[in-house]
mmCIF file of C-alpha atoms in Angstrom:
data_model
loop_
_atom_site.group_PDB
_atom_site.id
_atom_site.type_symbol
_atom_site.label_atom_id
_atom_site.label_comp_id
_atom_site.label_asym_id
_atom_site.label_seq_id
_atom_site.Cartn_x
_atom_site.Cartn_y
_atom_site.Cartn_z
ATOM 1 C CA MET G 25 48.366 149.357 54.173
ATOM 2 C CA GLY G 26 51.257 150.991 55.722
ATOM 3 C CA GLU G 27 52.512 150.355 58.914
ATOM 4 C CA PRO G 28 51.759 152.129 62.099
ATOM 5 C CA ALA G 29 53.740 155.547 63.151
ATOM 6 C CA PHE G 30 54.122 153.576 66.139
ATOM 7 C CA ASN G 31 55.364 150.680 65.026
ATOM 8 C CA ILE G 32 58.692 149.580 66.917
ATOM 9 C CA LEU G 33 59.215 146.499 65.019
ATOM 10 C CA GLY G 34 59.409 148.897 62.036
ATOM 11 C CA LEU G 35 61.371 150.865 63.533
ATOM 12 C CA ILE G 36 63.825 148.314 63.674
ATOM 13 C CA ARG G 37 63.886 146.891 60.905
ATOM 14 C CA LYS G 38 64.200 150.060 59.139
ATOM 15 C CA ARG G 39 66.923 151.429 61.627
ATOM 16 C CA SER G 40 65.178 154.665 61.735
ATOM 17 C CA PHE G 41 66.805 155.519 65.286
ATOM 18 C CA PHE G 42 70.388 156.667 65.735
ATOM 19 C CA HIS G 43 71.036 158.546 69.239
ATOM 20 C CA GLU G 44 72.911 161.590 70.242
ATOM 21 C CA PHE G 45 75.066 161.177 73.464
ATOM 22 C CA GLN G 46 75.364 164.713 76.461
ATOM 23 C CA PRO G 47 78.574 164.550 78.456
ATOM 24 C CA LEU G 48 78.426 164.181 82.608
ATOM 25 C CA TRP G 49 81.015 166.358 83.986
ATOM 26 C CA ASN G 50 83.049 166.304 86.998
ATOM 27 C CA THR G 51 82.859 169.240 89.248
ATOM 28 C CA GLU G 52 86.363 168.201 91.189
ATOM 29 C CA THR G 53 88.389 167.940 87.884
ATOM 30 C CA LYS G 54 86.444 170.485 85.889
ATOM 31 C CA GLU G 55 86.186 167.690 83.149
ATOM 32 C CA ILE G 56 83.677 165.254 80.813
ATOM 33 C CA PHE G 57 84.490 161.626 82.254
ATOM 34 C CA ALA G 58 81.387 160.222 80.074
ATOM 35 C CA TYR G 59 78.582 160.079 77.685
ATOM 36 C CA GLU G 60 74.779 159.997 78.053
ATOM 37 C CA ALA G 61 73.474 157.902 75.220
ATOM 38 C CA LEU G 62 69.956 158.847 73.853
ATOM 39 C CA ILE G 63 67.305 157.415 71.525
ATOM 40 C CA ARG G 64 66.694 159.731 68.535
ATOM 41 C CA THR G 65 64.105 158.906 66.007
ATOM 42 C CA GLU G 66 63.828 159.861 62.865
ATOM 43 C CA PRO G 67 61.517 161.569 62.392
ATOM 44 C CA ARG G 68 61.218 162.880 65.526
ATOM 45 C CA ILE G 69 59.040 160.627 68.351
ATOM 46 C CA ASN G 70 58.944 161.525 72.004
ATOM 47 C CA PRO G 71 61.167 158.543 73.181
ATOM 48 C CA ILE G 72 58.512 157.988 76.295
ATOM 49 C CA LEU G 73 55.511 157.351 73.733
ATOM 50 C CA LEU G 74 58.498 155.199 71.601
ATOM 51 C CA PHE G 75 58.933 153.003 74.979
ATOM 52 C CA GLN G 76 55.623 152.964 76.318
ATOM 53 C CA HIS G 77 54.264 151.484 72.303
ATOM 54 C CA GLY G 78 56.808 148.914 72.723
ATOM 55 C CA ARG G 79 55.529 147.873 75.910
ATOM 56 C CA GLU G 80 52.247 147.674 74.466
ATOM 57 C CA GLN G 81 53.371 145.950 71.140
ATOM 58 C CA GLY G 82 55.070 143.374 73.675
ATOM 59 C CA THR G 83 58.445 144.358 72.010
ATOM 60 C CA LEU G 84 60.241 146.267 74.976
ATOM 61 C CA PHE G 85 62.918 143.723 75.058
ATOM 62 C CA GLU G 86 63.952 143.858 71.463
ATOM 63 C CA PHE G 87 63.545 147.743 71.233
ATOM 64 C CA ASP G 88 65.629 147.832 74.414
ATOM 65 C CA ALA G 89 68.097 145.615 73.578
ATOM 66 C CA VAL G 90 68.721 146.904 70.208
ATOM 67 C CA SER G 91 69.194 150.406 71.296
ATOM 68 C CA ILE G 92 71.480 149.368 73.474
ATOM 69 C CA SER G 93 74.229 147.603 71.169
ATOM 70 C CA ASN G 94 73.342 150.839 68.531
ATOM 71 C CA ALA G 95 74.513 153.749 71.353
ATOM 72 C CA ILE G 96 78.014 151.369 72.507
ATOM 73 C CA ASN G 97 78.020 150.664 68.138
ATOM 74 C CA GLU G 98 77.517 154.363 67.690
ATOM 75 C CA TYR G 99 80.061 155.325 70.556
ATOM 76 C CA PRO G 100 83.453 156.273 68.739
ATOM 77 C CA GLU G 101 86.032 153.428 70.245
ATOM 78 C CA SER G 102 88.523 156.195 70.601
ATOM 79 C CA TYR G 103 85.499 157.149 73.018
ATOM 80 C CA PHE G 104 86.171 154.711 75.805
ATOM 81 C CA GLU G 105 89.334 155.148 76.030
ATOM 82 C CA LYS G 106 88.633 158.284 78.095
ATOM 83 C CA TYR G 107 85.324 158.132 79.123
ATOM 84 C CA PHE G 108 82.545 156.162 80.661
ATOM 85 C CA LEU G 109 79.767 155.328 78.387
ATOM 86 C CA PHE G 110 75.827 155.647 79.965
ATOM 87 C CA VAL G 111 73.099 153.184 78.291
ATOM 88 C CA ASN G 112 69.085 153.412 79.104
ATOM 89 C CA ILE G 113 68.220 150.037 79.911
ATOM 90 C CA PHE G 114 64.711 148.677 81.612
ATOM 91 C CA PRO G 115 63.990 146.902 84.631
ATOM 92 C CA SER G 116 62.131 143.956 81.957
ATOM 93 C CA THR G 117 64.561 143.874 79.832
ATOM 94 C CA MET G 118 66.889 142.268 83.185
ATOM 95 C CA VAL G 119 63.935 139.765 84.005
ATOM 96 C CA HIS G 120 63.497 139.267 80.378
ATOM 97 C CA ARG G 121 64.347 135.031 79.669
ATOM 98 C CA GLU G 122 67.511 136.475 76.383
ATOM 99 C CA PHE G 123 68.654 138.546 79.432
ATOM 100 C CA SER G 124 71.421 136.852 79.627
ATOM 101 C CA ALA G 125 72.422 135.542 76.203
ATOM 102 C CA PHE G 126 72.513 139.117 75.025
ATOM 103 C CA ILE G 127 74.628 140.536 78.114
ATOM 104 C CA GLU G 128 76.457 137.875 76.841
ATOM 105 C CA GLU G 129 76.829 138.492 72.827
ATOM 106 C CA LEU G 130 77.152 142.137 74.079
ATOM 107 C CA VAL G 131 79.977 141.990 75.935
ATOM 108 C CA LYS G 132 81.663 139.022 72.537
ATOM 109 C CA THR G 133 80.811 141.742 69.979
ATOM 110 C CA TYR G 134 82.612 144.680 71.776
ATOM 111 C CA PRO G 135 85.643 142.935 74.253
ATOM 112 C CA LYS G 136 86.550 147.024 74.793
ATOM 113 C CA ILE G 137 83.100 147.928 76.491
ATOM 114 C CA LYS G 138 84.445 145.956 79.700
ATOM 115 C CA GLY G 139 84.577 148.177 82.552
ATOM 116 C CA LYS G 140 83.507 151.096 81.151
ATOM 117 C CA VAL G 141 79.940 151.034 80.224
ATOM 118 C CA VAL G 142 77.875 151.972 82.558
ATOM 119 C CA PHE G 143 73.834 150.231 83.039
ATOM 120 C CA GLU G 144 71.297 153.939 83.306
ATOM 121 C CA ILE G 145 68.512 151.831 84.745
ATOM 122 C CA ASN G 146 65.516 152.970 84.218
ATOM 123 C CA GLU G 147 62.918 154.569 87.199
ATOM 124 C CA ASP G 148 59.588 153.668 85.487
ATOM 125 C CA LEU G 149 57.178 153.441 87.468
ATOM 126 C CA VAL G 150 54.989 151.530 85.014
ATOM 127 C CA GLU G 151 57.619 148.811 86.156
ATOM 128 C CA SER G 152 58.618 149.882 89.591
ATOM 129 C CA HIS G 153 57.208 145.931 91.153
ATOM 130 C CA LEU G 154 60.496 144.348 89.276
ATOM 131 C CA TRP G 155 62.700 145.682 91.372
ATOM 132 C CA GLU G 156 61.737 143.276 94.567
ATOM 133 C CA GLU G 157 62.176 139.802 91.647
ATOM 134 C CA GLU G 158 64.751 137.488 92.208
ATOM 135 C CA ALA G 159 65.167 137.923 88.460
ATOM 136 C CA PHE G 160 65.815 140.973 88.544
ATOM 137 C CA VAL G 161 68.688 140.671 90.930
ATOM 138 C CA SER G 162 70.488 137.938 89.579
ATOM 139 C CA GLY G 163 70.607 140.183 86.003
ATOM 140 C CA LEU G 164 72.039 142.806 88.940
ATOM 141 C CA GLU G 165 74.720 140.463 89.523
ATOM 142 C CA LEU G 166 75.583 139.681 85.926
ATOM 143 C CA LEU G 167 75.894 143.352 84.736
ATOM 144 C CA LYS G 168 78.214 143.437 87.419
ATOM 145 C CA SER G 169 79.678 140.658 86.970
ATOM 146 C CA ARG G 170 80.602 140.935 83.790
ATOM 147 C CA GLY G 171 82.344 143.983 84.099
ATOM 148 C CA PHE G 172 79.405 146.638 83.860
ATOM 149 C CA GLN G 173 79.242 149.603 85.987
ATOM 150 C CA ILE G 174 75.526 150.343 87.432
ATOM 151 C CA ALA G 175 73.851 153.291 87.778
ATOM 152 C CA LEU G 176 70.222 154.653 88.921
ATOM 153 C CA ASP G 177 68.516 156.700 87.207
ATOM 154 C CA ASP G 178 65.942 159.527 88.203
ATOM 155 C CA LEU G 179 66.211 159.773 91.823
ATOM 156 C CA GLY G 180 64.335 161.746 93.560
ATOM 157 C CA LEU G 181 65.532 163.415 97.445
ATOM 158 C CA THR G 182 63.068 160.964 99.140
ATOM 159 C CA ALA G 183 63.896 158.305 101.286
ATOM 160 C CA ALA G 184 62.508 156.042 99.064
ATOM 161 C CA SER G 185 65.465 157.098 96.357
ATOM 162 C CA VAL G 186 67.835 156.348 99.759
ATOM 163 C CA GLU G 187 66.285 153.542 100.617
ATOM 164 C CA LYS G 188 66.722 152.188 96.401
ATOM 165 C CA ILE G 189 70.552 153.210 96.870
ATOM 166 C CA ALA G 190 71.752 151.174 100.139
ATOM 167 C CA ARG G 191 69.929 148.198 98.840
ATOM 168 C CA ASN G 192 71.203 148.281 95.729
ATOM 169 C CA LYS G 193 74.905 149.639 95.275
ATOM 170 C CA PRO G 194 75.194 151.540 92.413
ATOM 171 C CA ASP G 195 78.261 153.432 91.814
ATOM 172 C CA PHE G 196 76.279 155.741 90.545
ATOM 173 C CA ALA G 197 73.010 157.987 91.812
ATOM 174 C CA LYS G 198 71.712 160.023 89.320
ATOM 175 C CA LEU G 199 69.107 162.777 91.183
ATOM 176 C CA ASP G 200 66.521 163.885 88.639
ATOM 177 C CA ARG G 201 66.168 167.785 87.597
ATOM 178 C CA SER G 202 63.895 168.743 90.265
ATOM 179 C CA CYS G 203 66.286 168.173 91.976
ATOM 180 C CA SER G 204 68.434 170.769 90.702
ATOM 181 C CA GLU G 205 65.862 173.014 89.405
ATOM 182 C CA ASN G 206 66.428 176.619 91.326
ATOM 183 C CA LEU G 207 69.394 174.271 93.912
ATOM 184 C CA ALA G 208 70.796 177.935 93.855
ATOM 185 C CA ASN G 209 67.857 179.689 95.599
ATOM 186 C CA SER G 210 66.241 176.845 97.557
ATOM 187 C CA ILE G 211 67.962 176.197 101.374
ATOM 188 C CA ASN G 212 65.309 172.757 101.425
ATOM 189 C CA LYS G 213 67.319 170.746 98.107
ATOM 190 C CA GLN G 214 70.616 171.703 99.959
ATOM 191 C CA LYS G 215 69.660 170.140 102.980
ATOM 192 C CA ASN G 216 68.132 167.396 100.853
ATOM 193 C CA ILE G 217 71.078 166.675 98.822
ATOM 194 C CA TYR G 218 74.131 167.318 101.352
ATOM 195 C CA SER G 219 71.704 164.488 103.224
ATOM 196 C CA ILE G 220 71.942 162.200 100.390
ATOM 197 C CA LEU G 221 75.574 162.630 99.453
ATOM 198 C CA SER G 222 76.499 162.256 103.957
ATOM 199 C CA LYS G 223 74.934 158.899 103.567
ATOM 200 C CA SER G 224 76.131 157.834 100.865
ATOM 201 C CA ASP G 225 78.767 155.446 100.406
ATOM 202 C CA ARG G 226 81.947 157.054 99.093
ATOM 203 C CA ASP G 227 82.932 155.191 96.276
ATOM 204 C CA MET G 228 79.540 155.877 95.098
ATOM 205 C CA VAL G 229 79.355 159.024 93.024
ATOM 206 C CA VAL G 230 76.300 161.223 93.390
ATOM 207 C CA VAL G 231 75.666 163.276 89.432
ATOM 208 C CA LEU G 232 73.007 165.485 89.532
ATOM 209 C CA GLU G 233 70.781 166.028 86.144
ATOM 210 C CA GLY G 234 69.392 169.233 84.625
ATOM 211 C CA ILE G 235 71.670 171.748 85.328
ATOM 212 C CA GLU G 236 70.878 174.774 83.555
ATOM 213 C CA LYS G 237 72.259 178.034 84.917
ATOM 214 C CA LYS G 238 75.507 178.870 86.174
ATOM 215 C CA GLU G 239 74.440 179.514 89.440
ATOM 216 C CA ASP G 240 72.604 176.242 90.501
ATOM 217 C CA LEU G 241 75.955 174.217 89.451
ATOM 218 C CA ILE G 242 78.633 176.436 91.593
ATOM 219 C CA MET G 243 75.757 175.346 94.401
ATOM 220 C CA ALA G 244 76.597 171.845 92.955
ATOM 221 C CA SER G 245 80.267 172.012 94.130
ATOM 222 C CA ARG G 246 79.465 173.582 96.799
ATOM 223 C CA LEU G 247 77.386 171.087 98.184
ATOM 224 C CA GLY G 248 79.409 168.235 97.544
ATOM 225 C CA VAL G 249 78.349 166.857 94.225
ATOM 226 C CA ARG G 250 81.141 165.723 92.317
ATOM 227 C CA ALA G 251 79.361 164.677 88.412
ATOM 228 C CA VAL G 252 76.304 166.576 86.512
ATOM 229 C CA GLN G 253 74.593 166.666 83.755
ATOM 230 C CA GLY G 254 71.879 169.575 82.508
ATOM 231 C CA TYR G 255 71.817 171.604 79.293
ATOM 232 C CA TYR G 256 73.932 174.299 80.489
ATOM 233 C CA ILE G 257 77.214 171.746 80.219
ATOM 234 C CA ALA G 258 76.384 170.484 77.361
ATOM 235 C CA LYS G 259 73.123 170.035 75.179
ATOM 236 C CA PRO G 260 72.921 166.009 73.560
ATOM 237 C CA HIS G 261 74.382 166.229 70.485
ATOM 238 C CA ARG G 262 75.872 163.400 67.274
ATOM 239 C CA LEU G 263 79.243 162.441 68.148
#
């Protein structure tokens, strides 16, 4: 019998995956300043299902680690000179016993990534309890000590998001697409985004994801959002 369609170790062995990259745009300079790596498979499988099955099969760390390494490997070397690279990571990867060794090997293999890679911590509800663990805090400190920057992903317009930002002190805070959808016509969303901006550290960059309309981009810029991402800017693509 053949391997199951969602056999994660099988996908890794066959290298049946690659990355597409979606740009992040600076609303002040009107230029791309970074790209986010997004994993894809052949044949196409919803990434959410991929990681869900990885967790069920006990291979999520292996798949996350391979995804991170592959994203860095596929990112054109010349891009590191001009743009940041955002790569997703699960909290469970950061608390894994092999995480430290993985990061040290990553830095050794790809010396140019120092100061240019942003680890985007995945906001997975299944793993929300891990944020409170000592191993997670240690993992966060390890990444920072090795020259990596930190982004919190999929944040909402909530008090919990503000508290998470204050506690973890990221370099970037990414507000999810629910915050940007119909932003130009939502006074409530505009007020909430402005509130988050006013309460945030000046050195931290707020990124508004899911920008799909020109009017929402204009409003985000007017509110003082310094970075945006979404189909209106560009769809994910191979570099």
